[in-house]
mmCIF file of C-alpha atoms in Angstrom:
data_model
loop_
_atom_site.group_PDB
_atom_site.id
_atom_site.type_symbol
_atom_site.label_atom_id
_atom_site.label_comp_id
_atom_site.label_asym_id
_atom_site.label_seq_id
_atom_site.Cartn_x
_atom_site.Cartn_y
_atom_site.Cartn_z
ATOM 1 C CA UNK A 1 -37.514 17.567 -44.198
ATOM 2 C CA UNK A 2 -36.049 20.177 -46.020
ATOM 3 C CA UNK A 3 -33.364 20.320 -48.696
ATOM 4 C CA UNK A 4 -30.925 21.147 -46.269
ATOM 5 C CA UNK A 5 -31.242 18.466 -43.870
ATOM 6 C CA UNK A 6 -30.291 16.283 -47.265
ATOM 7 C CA UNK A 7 -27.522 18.175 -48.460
ATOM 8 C CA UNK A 8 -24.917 17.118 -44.933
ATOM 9 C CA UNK A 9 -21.682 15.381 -47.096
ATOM 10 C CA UNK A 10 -21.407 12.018 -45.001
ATOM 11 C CA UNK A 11 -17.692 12.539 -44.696
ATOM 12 C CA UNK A 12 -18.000 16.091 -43.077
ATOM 13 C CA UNK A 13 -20.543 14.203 -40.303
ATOM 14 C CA UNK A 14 -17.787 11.289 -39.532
ATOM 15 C CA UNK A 15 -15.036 13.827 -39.707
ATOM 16 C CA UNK A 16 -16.761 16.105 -36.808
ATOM 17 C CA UNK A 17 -17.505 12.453 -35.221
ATOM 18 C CA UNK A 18 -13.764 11.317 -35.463
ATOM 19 C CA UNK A 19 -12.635 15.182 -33.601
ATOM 20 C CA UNK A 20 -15.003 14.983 -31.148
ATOM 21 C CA UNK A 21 -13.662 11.403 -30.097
ATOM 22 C CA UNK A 22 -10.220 12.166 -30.269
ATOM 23 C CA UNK A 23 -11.054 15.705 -28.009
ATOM 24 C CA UNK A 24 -12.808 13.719 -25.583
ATOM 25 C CA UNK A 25 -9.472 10.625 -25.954
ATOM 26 C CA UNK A 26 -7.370 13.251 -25.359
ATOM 27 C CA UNK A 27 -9.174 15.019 -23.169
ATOM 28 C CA UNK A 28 -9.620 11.264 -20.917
ATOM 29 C CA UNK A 29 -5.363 10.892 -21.299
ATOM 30 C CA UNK A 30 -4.911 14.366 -19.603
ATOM 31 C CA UNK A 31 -7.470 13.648 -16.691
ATOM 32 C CA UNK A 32 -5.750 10.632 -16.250
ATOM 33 C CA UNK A 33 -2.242 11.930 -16.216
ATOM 34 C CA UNK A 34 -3.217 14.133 -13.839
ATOM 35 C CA UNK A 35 -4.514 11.644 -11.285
ATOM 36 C CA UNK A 36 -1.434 9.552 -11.807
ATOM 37 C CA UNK A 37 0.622 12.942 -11.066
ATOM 38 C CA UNK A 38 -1.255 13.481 -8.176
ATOM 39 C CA UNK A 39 -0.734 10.385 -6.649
ATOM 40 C CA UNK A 40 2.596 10.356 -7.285
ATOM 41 C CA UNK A 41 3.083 13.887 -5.190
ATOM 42 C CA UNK A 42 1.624 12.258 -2.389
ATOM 43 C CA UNK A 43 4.374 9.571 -2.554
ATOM 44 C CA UNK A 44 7.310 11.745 -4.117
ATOM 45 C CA UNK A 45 6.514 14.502 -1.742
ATOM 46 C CA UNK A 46 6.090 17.255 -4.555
ATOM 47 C CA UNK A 47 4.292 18.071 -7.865
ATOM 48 C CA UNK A 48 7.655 18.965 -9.607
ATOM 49 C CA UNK A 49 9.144 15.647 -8.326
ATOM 50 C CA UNK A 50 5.647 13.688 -9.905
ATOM 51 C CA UNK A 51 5.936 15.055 -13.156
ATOM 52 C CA UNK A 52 10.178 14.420 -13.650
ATOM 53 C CA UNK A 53 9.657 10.740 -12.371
ATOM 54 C CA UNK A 54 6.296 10.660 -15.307
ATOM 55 C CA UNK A 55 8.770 12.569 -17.855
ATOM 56 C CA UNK A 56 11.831 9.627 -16.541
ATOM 57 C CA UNK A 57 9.430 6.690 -17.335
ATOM 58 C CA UNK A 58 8.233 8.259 -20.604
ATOM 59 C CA UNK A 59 11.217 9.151 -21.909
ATOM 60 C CA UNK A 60 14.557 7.460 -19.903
ATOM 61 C CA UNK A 61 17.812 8.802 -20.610
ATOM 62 C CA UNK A 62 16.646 12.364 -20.793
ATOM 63 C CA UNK A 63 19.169 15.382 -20.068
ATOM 64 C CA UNK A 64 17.767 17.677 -17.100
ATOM 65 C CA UNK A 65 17.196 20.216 -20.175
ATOM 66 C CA UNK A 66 15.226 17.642 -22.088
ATOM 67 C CA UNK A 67 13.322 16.880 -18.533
ATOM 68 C CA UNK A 68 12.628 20.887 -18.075
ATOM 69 C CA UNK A 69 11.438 21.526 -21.687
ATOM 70 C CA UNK A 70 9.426 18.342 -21.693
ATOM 71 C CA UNK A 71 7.445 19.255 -18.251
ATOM 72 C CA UNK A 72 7.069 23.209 -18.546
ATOM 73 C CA UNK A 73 9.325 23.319 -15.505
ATOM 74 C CA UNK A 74 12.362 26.015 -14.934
ATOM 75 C CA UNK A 75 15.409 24.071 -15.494
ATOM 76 C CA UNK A 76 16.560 25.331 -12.047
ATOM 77 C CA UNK A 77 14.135 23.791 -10.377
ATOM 78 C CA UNK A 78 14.513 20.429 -12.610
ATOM 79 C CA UNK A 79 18.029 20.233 -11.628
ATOM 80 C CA UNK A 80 17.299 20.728 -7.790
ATOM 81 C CA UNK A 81 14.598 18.276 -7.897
ATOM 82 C CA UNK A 82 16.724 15.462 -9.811
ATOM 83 C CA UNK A 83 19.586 16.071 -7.826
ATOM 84 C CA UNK A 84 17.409 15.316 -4.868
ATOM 85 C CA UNK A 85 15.592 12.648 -6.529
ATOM 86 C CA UNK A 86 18.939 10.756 -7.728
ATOM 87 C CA UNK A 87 20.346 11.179 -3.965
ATOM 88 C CA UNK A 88 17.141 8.907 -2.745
ATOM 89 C CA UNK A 89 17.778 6.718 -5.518
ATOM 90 C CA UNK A 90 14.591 7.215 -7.352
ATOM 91 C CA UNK A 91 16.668 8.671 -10.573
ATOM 92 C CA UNK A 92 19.674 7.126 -11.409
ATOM 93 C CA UNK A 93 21.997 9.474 -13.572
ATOM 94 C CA UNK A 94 25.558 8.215 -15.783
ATOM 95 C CA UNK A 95 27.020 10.773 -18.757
ATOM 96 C CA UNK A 96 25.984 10.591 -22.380
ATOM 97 C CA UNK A 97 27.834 9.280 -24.410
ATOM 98 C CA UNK A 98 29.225 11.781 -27.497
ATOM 99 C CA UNK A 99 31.599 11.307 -30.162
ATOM 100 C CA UNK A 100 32.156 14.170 -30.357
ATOM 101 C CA UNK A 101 34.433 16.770 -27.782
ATOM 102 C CA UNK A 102 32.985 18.679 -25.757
ATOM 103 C CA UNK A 103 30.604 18.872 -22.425
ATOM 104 C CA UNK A 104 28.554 15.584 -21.701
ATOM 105 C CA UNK A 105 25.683 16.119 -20.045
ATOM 106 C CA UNK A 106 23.998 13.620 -17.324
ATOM 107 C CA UNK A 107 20.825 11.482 -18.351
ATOM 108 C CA UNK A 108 18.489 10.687 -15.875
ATOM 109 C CA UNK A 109 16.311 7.930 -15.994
ATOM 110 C CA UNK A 110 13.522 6.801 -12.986
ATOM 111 C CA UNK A 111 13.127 2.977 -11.510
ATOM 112 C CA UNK A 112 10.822 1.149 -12.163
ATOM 113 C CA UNK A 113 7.142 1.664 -10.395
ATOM 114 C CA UNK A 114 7.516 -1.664 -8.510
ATOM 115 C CA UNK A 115 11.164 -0.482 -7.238
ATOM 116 C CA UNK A 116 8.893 2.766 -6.243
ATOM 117 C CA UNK A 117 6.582 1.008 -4.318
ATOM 118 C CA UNK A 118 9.230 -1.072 -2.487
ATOM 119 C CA UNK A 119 11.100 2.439 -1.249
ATOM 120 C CA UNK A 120 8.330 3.631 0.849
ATOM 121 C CA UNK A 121 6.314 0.817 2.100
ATOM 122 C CA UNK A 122 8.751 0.436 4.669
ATOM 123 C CA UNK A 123 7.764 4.432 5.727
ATOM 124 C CA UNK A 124 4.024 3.690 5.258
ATOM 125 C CA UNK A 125 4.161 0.349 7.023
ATOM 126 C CA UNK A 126 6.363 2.518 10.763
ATOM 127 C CA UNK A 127 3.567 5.539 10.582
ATOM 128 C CA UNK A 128 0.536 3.156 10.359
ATOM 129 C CA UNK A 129 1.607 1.427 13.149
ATOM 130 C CA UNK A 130 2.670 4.202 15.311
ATOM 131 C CA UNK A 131 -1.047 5.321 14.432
ATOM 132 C CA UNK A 132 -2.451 1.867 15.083
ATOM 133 C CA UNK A 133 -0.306 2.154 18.427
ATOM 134 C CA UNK A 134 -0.952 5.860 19.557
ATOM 135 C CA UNK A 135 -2.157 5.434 22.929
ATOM 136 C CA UNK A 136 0.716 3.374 23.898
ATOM 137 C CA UNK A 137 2.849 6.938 22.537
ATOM 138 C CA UNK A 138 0.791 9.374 24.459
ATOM 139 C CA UNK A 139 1.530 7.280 27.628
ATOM 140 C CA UNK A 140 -1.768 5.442 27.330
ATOM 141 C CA UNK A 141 -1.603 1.773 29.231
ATOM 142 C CA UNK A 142 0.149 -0.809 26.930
ATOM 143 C CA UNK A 143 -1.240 -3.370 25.631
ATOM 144 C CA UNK A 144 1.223 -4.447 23.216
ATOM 145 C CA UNK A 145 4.619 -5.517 22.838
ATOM 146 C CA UNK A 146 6.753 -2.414 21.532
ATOM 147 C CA UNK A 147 8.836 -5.106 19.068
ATOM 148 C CA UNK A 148 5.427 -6.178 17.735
ATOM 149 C CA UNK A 149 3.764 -4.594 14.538
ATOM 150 C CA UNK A 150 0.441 -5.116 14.007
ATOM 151 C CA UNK A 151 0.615 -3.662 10.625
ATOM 152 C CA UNK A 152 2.434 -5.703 7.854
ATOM 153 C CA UNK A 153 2.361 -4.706 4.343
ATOM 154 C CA UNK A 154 3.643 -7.140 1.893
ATOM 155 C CA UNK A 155 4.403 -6.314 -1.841
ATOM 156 C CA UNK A 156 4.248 -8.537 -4.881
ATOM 157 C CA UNK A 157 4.708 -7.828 -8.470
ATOM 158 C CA UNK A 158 2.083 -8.669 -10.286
ATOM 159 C CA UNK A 159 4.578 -10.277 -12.979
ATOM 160 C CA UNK A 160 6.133 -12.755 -10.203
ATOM 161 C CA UNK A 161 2.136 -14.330 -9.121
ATOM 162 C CA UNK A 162 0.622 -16.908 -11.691
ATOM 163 C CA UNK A 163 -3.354 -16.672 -11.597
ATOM 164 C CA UNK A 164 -4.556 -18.929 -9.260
ATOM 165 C CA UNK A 165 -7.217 -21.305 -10.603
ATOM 166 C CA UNK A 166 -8.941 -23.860 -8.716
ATOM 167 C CA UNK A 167 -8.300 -27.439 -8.594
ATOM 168 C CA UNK A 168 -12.133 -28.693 -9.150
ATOM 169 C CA UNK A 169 -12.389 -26.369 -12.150
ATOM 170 C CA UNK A 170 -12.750 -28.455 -15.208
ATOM 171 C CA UNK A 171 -10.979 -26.597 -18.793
ATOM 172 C CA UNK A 172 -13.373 -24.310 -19.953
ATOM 173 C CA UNK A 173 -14.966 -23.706 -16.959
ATOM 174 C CA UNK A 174 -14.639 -20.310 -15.421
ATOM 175 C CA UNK A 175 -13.245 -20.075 -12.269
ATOM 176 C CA UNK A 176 -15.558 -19.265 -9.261
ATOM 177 C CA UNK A 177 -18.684 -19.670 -11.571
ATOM 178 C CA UNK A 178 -21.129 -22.322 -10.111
ATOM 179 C CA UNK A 179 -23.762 -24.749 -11.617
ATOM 180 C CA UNK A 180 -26.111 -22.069 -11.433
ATOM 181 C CA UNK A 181 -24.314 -19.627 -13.528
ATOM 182 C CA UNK A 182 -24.228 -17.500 -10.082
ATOM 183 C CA UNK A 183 -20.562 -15.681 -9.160
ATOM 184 C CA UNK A 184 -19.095 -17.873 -5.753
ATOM 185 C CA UNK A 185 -17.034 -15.224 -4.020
ATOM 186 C CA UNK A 186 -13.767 -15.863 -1.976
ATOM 187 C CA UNK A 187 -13.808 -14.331 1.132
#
């Protein structure tokens, strides 16, 4: 070894340690920000739309100027988008409240993800079954009864179902484990 591989200050090491975690932390929060933003486009219809409804649930009760500076978007396009946004009752808007005279802007702030989900499955649910019944639409033979759906989708918030725990299980036991410490699988 030489005198310089005994001369590194401990701190220095954990302090390149500690930067190199939070790069890759933050680096892990921006990947997944932008997968949450993409899936959101696919069910808000636009980017622009993904990112105010992320901005909304981050920080409610935020003027469309506070939405455009927080985002990076023009605040022309921020207003466009929340005005559509509020008209589908995604955003709901009401004035601030000032003490002051003067002009009161709107805040905007998004529903909840669950109220999200509950908007659109309806939509989802019609075009999965006009794809589960496309023959009968391109004047294929029917085989089904036009009232009847084959595809149901049912949503629950997670908050409203208790975990369900078998009956046999004694306390302490963990569910679905066996005497012979193997995983039993519901199917």
């Amino acid at each position: 070894m030489s005198a310089d591989d005994n001369d590194h200050d401990e701190p220095e090491d954990t302090g390149d340690v500690r930067e190199r975690i939070e790069q890759e932390a933050d680096r892990a929060v921006e990947q997944f920000d932008e997968g949450i933003v993409d899936l959101l486009a696919w069910v808000l219809d636009t980017e622009t739309r993904a990112r105010i409804y992320v901005h909304l649930r981050q920080h409610p009760d935020s003027t469309s100027e506070e939405i455009a500076e927080g985002t990076g978007l023009y605040p022309s396009t921020v207003r466009e988008a929340l005005a559509a946004l509020t008209e589908e009752e995604v955003v709901t808007r009401q004035k601030r409240e000032s003490d002051g005279a003067g002009n009161n802007p709107y805040e905007y702030s998004a529903i909840s993800p669950s109220d999200l989900v509950n908007t659109i499955v309806g939509d989802i649910q019609s075009e999965l079954n006009t794809v589960f019944n496309l023959d009968d639409h391109i004047g294929g033979e029917t085989t089904l009864d036009p009232h009847n759906e084959p595809v149901t989708i049912s949503v629950e918030d997670a908050n409203d179902d208790a975990t369900d725990t078998d009956a046999s299980d004694e306390p302490g036991d963990e569910a679905g484990d066996s005497e012979d410490g193997e995983d039993d699988a519901d199917v």
